[in-house]
Amino acid sequence: MNKTEVSELVISYSDKYGSTNKPERRELQNKLRKAKSKALFDGLFSIFLMESCPESFARQNNAGSMLFKIKPKVKLEPLEMLRVCLPTWDVSVEELVFYFVEKCGKEEIGIVLEKLKSFPLSERESAALKSMHFWFEKA
């Protein structure tokens, strides 16, 4: 399974079932576990970079849940990765922040979030960064 197939699978599931934790979500998780870690991460993370649409929350919620539950083993570049998702990340999807904290450590993500404050950010990105700080504190 490649990156595109991973994201299409999550999008299809999300558009059909929404963000509820139905028994079908376990089937989705089992299918995704068959993907290699890099393809899995890239496919799930790409959902956080998509243009906003009415289905964005459900898609990101399911992608975040799969990231946090499956925990693909990949090398992360948290500064760049968190920066690029600020414009499109749904601030209600805490699992993205929790995943980065678990994979990189609380100290490193705290430093990354502080560094991001010094970047030139749009109003939307600044609001998203504040939400990342909120979820970071809960992690």
mmCIF file of C-alpha atoms in Angstrom:
data_model
loop_
_atom_site.group_PDB
_atom_site.id
_atom_site.type_symbol
_atom_site.label_atom_id
_atom_site.label_comp_id
_atom_site.label_asym_id
_atom_site.label_seq_id
_atom_site.Cartn_x
_atom_site.Cartn_y
_atom_site.Cartn_z
ATOM 1 C CA MET A 1 0.000 0.000 0.000
ATOM 2 C CA ASN A 2 1.452 3.374 -0.989
ATOM 3 C CA LYS A 3 0.908 6.888 0.405
ATOM 4 C CA THR A 4 -1.965 7.655 -1.982
ATOM 5 C CA GLU A 5 -3.753 4.405 -1.202
ATOM 6 C CA VAL A 6 -3.429 5.098 2.531
ATOM 7 C CA SER A 7 -4.912 8.582 2.259
ATOM 8 C CA GLU A 8 -7.665 7.421 -0.123
ATOM 9 C CA LEU A 9 -8.616 4.627 2.279
ATOM 10 C CA VAL A 10 -8.912 7.035 5.230
ATOM 11 C CA ILE A 11 -10.778 9.637 3.171
ATOM 12 C CA SER A 12 -13.215 7.038 1.841
ATOM 13 C CA TYR A 13 -13.841 5.669 5.347
ATOM 14 C CA SER A 14 -14.262 9.185 6.784
ATOM 15 C CA ASP A 15 -16.645 10.342 4.078
ATOM 16 C CA LYS A 16 -18.785 7.239 4.623
ATOM 17 C CA TYR A 17 -18.727 6.915 8.429
ATOM 18 C CA GLY A 18 -17.643 10.312 9.736
ATOM 19 C CA SER A 19 -15.463 10.622 12.798
ATOM 20 C CA THR A 20 -17.311 8.192 15.034
ATOM 21 C CA ASN A 21 -15.478 5.187 16.408
ATOM 22 C CA LYS A 22 -17.544 2.536 14.677
ATOM 23 C CA PRO A 23 -16.480 -1.121 14.501
ATOM 24 C CA GLU A 24 -15.456 -0.407 10.904
ATOM 25 C CA ARG A 25 -12.670 1.811 12.233
ATOM 26 C CA ARG A 26 -10.934 -1.315 13.564
ATOM 27 C CA GLU A 27 -11.109 -2.776 10.046
ATOM 28 C CA LEU A 28 -9.547 0.420 8.707
ATOM 29 C CA GLN A 29 -6.807 0.213 11.322
ATOM 30 C CA ASN A 30 -6.088 -3.423 10.440
ATOM 31 C CA LYS A 31 -5.819 -2.572 6.735
ATOM 32 C CA LEU A 32 -3.507 0.359 7.438
ATOM 33 C CA ARG A 33 -1.225 -1.755 9.628
ATOM 34 C CA LYS A 34 -0.267 -3.659 6.466
ATOM 35 C CA ALA A 35 1.329 -0.549 4.956
ATOM 36 C CA LYS A 36 5.020 0.201 5.419
ATOM 37 C CA SER A 37 5.685 2.858 8.044
ATOM 38 C CA LYS A 38 6.833 5.586 5.616
ATOM 39 C CA ALA A 39 3.856 5.164 3.266
ATOM 40 C CA LEU A 40 1.523 4.982 6.250
ATOM 41 C CA PHE A 41 2.856 8.157 7.845
ATOM 42 C CA ASP A 42 3.027 10.070 4.564
ATOM 43 C CA GLY A 43 -0.518 9.058 3.609
ATOM 44 C CA LEU A 44 -1.973 9.949 6.997
ATOM 45 C CA PHE A 45 -0.011 13.192 7.369
ATOM 46 C CA SER A 46 -1.000 14.331 3.871
ATOM 47 C CA ILE A 47 -4.612 14.511 5.072
ATOM 48 C CA PHE A 48 -3.584 17.306 7.443
ATOM 49 C CA LEU A 49 -2.252 19.297 4.477
ATOM 50 C CA MET A 50 -5.415 19.189 2.347
ATOM 51 C CA GLU A 51 -7.548 22.237 1.645
ATOM 52 C CA SER A 52 -10.353 22.667 4.144
ATOM 53 C CA CYS A 53 -13.725 21.191 3.205
ATOM 54 C CA PRO A 54 -16.854 20.091 5.105
ATOM 55 C CA GLU A 55 -15.332 16.619 5.600
ATOM 56 C CA SER A 56 -11.971 17.897 6.898
ATOM 57 C CA PHE A 57 -12.659 17.279 10.588
ATOM 58 C CA ALA A 58 -13.738 13.657 10.097
ATOM 59 C CA ARG A 59 -10.831 12.967 7.751
ATOM 60 C CA GLN A 60 -8.239 14.514 10.062
ATOM 61 C CA ASN A 61 -9.800 12.961 13.143
ATOM 62 C CA ASN A 62 -9.527 9.493 11.638
ATOM 63 C CA ALA A 63 -6.028 10.152 10.271
ATOM 64 C CA GLY A 64 -4.930 11.413 13.690
ATOM 65 C CA SER A 65 -6.451 8.442 15.461
ATOM 66 C CA MET A 66 -4.663 6.059 13.114
ATOM 67 C CA LEU A 67 -1.344 7.895 13.592
ATOM 68 C CA PHE A 68 -1.696 7.753 17.348
ATOM 69 C CA LYS A 69 -2.872 4.126 17.489
ATOM 70 C CA ILE A 70 -0.564 2.583 14.888
ATOM 71 C CA LYS A 71 2.450 4.822 15.611
ATOM 72 C CA PRO A 72 4.343 4.440 12.325
ATOM 73 C CA LYS A 73 8.073 4.335 12.952
ATOM 74 C CA VAL A 74 9.502 7.117 10.811
ATOM 75 C CA LYS A 75 12.083 9.851 11.225
ATOM 76 C CA LEU A 76 10.213 13.080 11.887
ATOM 77 C CA GLU A 77 11.220 16.667 11.160
ATOM 78 C CA PRO A 78 8.792 18.216 13.654
ATOM 79 C CA LEU A 79 9.624 21.884 13.028
ATOM 80 C CA GLU A 80 8.956 21.682 9.308
ATOM 81 C CA MET A 81 6.094 19.195 9.590
ATOM 82 C CA LEU A 82 4.158 21.141 12.208
ATOM 83 C CA ARG A 83 4.819 24.413 10.369
ATOM 84 C CA VAL A 84 3.413 23.166 7.064
ATOM 85 C CA CYS A 85 0.200 21.866 8.605
ATOM 86 C CA LEU A 86 -0.647 25.089 10.510
ATOM 87 C CA PRO A 87 -2.750 26.515 7.635
ATOM 88 C CA THR A 88 -4.949 23.433 7.285
ATOM 89 C CA TRP A 89 -4.834 21.442 10.549
ATOM 90 C CA ASP A 90 -8.219 21.202 12.317
ATOM 91 C CA VAL A 91 -7.490 22.496 15.821
ATOM 92 C CA SER A 92 -9.875 19.958 17.358
ATOM 93 C CA VAL A 93 -7.702 17.023 16.289
ATOM 94 C CA GLU A 94 -5.388 16.669 19.260
ATOM 95 C CA GLU A 95 -4.002 13.288 18.181
ATOM 96 C CA LEU A 96 -1.622 14.956 15.730
ATOM 97 C CA VAL A 97 0.089 16.866 18.550
ATOM 98 C CA PHE A 98 -0.035 13.835 20.848
ATOM 99 C CA TYR A 99 1.643 11.697 18.170
ATOM 100 C CA PHE A 100 4.496 14.184 17.728
ATOM 101 C CA VAL A 101 4.977 14.487 21.499
ATOM 102 C CA GLU A 102 5.069 10.719 21.903
ATOM 103 C CA LYS A 103 7.485 10.207 18.986
ATOM 104 C CA CYS A 104 9.819 13.175 19.586
ATOM 105 C CA GLY A 105 9.454 13.833 23.301
ATOM 106 C CA LYS A 106 7.770 16.635 25.181
ATOM 107 C CA GLU A 107 10.945 18.697 25.471
ATOM 108 C CA GLU A 108 11.672 18.679 21.726
ATOM 109 C CA ILE A 109 8.097 19.546 20.742
ATOM 110 C CA GLY A 110 8.050 22.330 23.346
ATOM 111 C CA ILE A 111 11.162 23.800 21.710
ATOM 112 C CA VAL A 112 9.621 23.427 18.240
ATOM 113 C CA LEU A 113 6.423 25.204 19.290
ATOM 114 C CA GLU A 114 8.458 28.054 20.776
ATOM 115 C CA LYS A 115 10.514 28.349 17.574
ATOM 116 C CA LEU A 116 7.335 28.465 15.494
ATOM 117 C CA LYS A 117 6.286 31.617 17.375
ATOM 118 C CA SER A 118 9.166 33.458 15.690
ATOM 119 C CA PHE A 119 8.020 32.551 12.166
ATOM 120 C CA PRO A 120 5.933 35.006 10.135
ATOM 121 C CA LEU A 121 2.480 33.431 10.537
ATOM 122 C CA SER A 122 -0.936 34.318 9.187
ATOM 123 C CA GLU A 123 -3.780 34.911 11.617
ATOM 124 C CA ARG A 124 -5.055 31.389 10.924
ATOM 125 C CA GLU A 125 -1.596 29.876 11.519
ATOM 126 C CA SER A 126 -1.154 31.820 14.765
ATOM 127 C CA ALA A 127 -4.508 30.555 16.018
ATOM 128 C CA ALA A 128 -3.542 26.989 15.073
ATOM 129 C CA LEU A 129 -0.206 27.366 16.875
ATOM 130 C CA LYS A 130 -2.030 28.487 20.037
ATOM 131 C CA SER A 131 -4.181 25.353 19.771
ATOM 132 C CA MET A 132 -1.077 23.212 19.332
ATOM 133 C CA HIS A 133 0.264 24.723 22.572
ATOM 134 C CA PHE A 134 -3.043 23.897 24.271
ATOM 135 C CA TRP A 135 -2.911 20.227 23.176
ATOM 136 C CA PHE A 136 0.814 20.089 23.936
ATOM 137 C CA GLU A 137 0.070 21.014 27.548
ATOM 138 C CA LYS A 138 -2.473 18.169 27.724
ATOM 139 C CA ALA A 139 -0.044 15.582 26.259
#
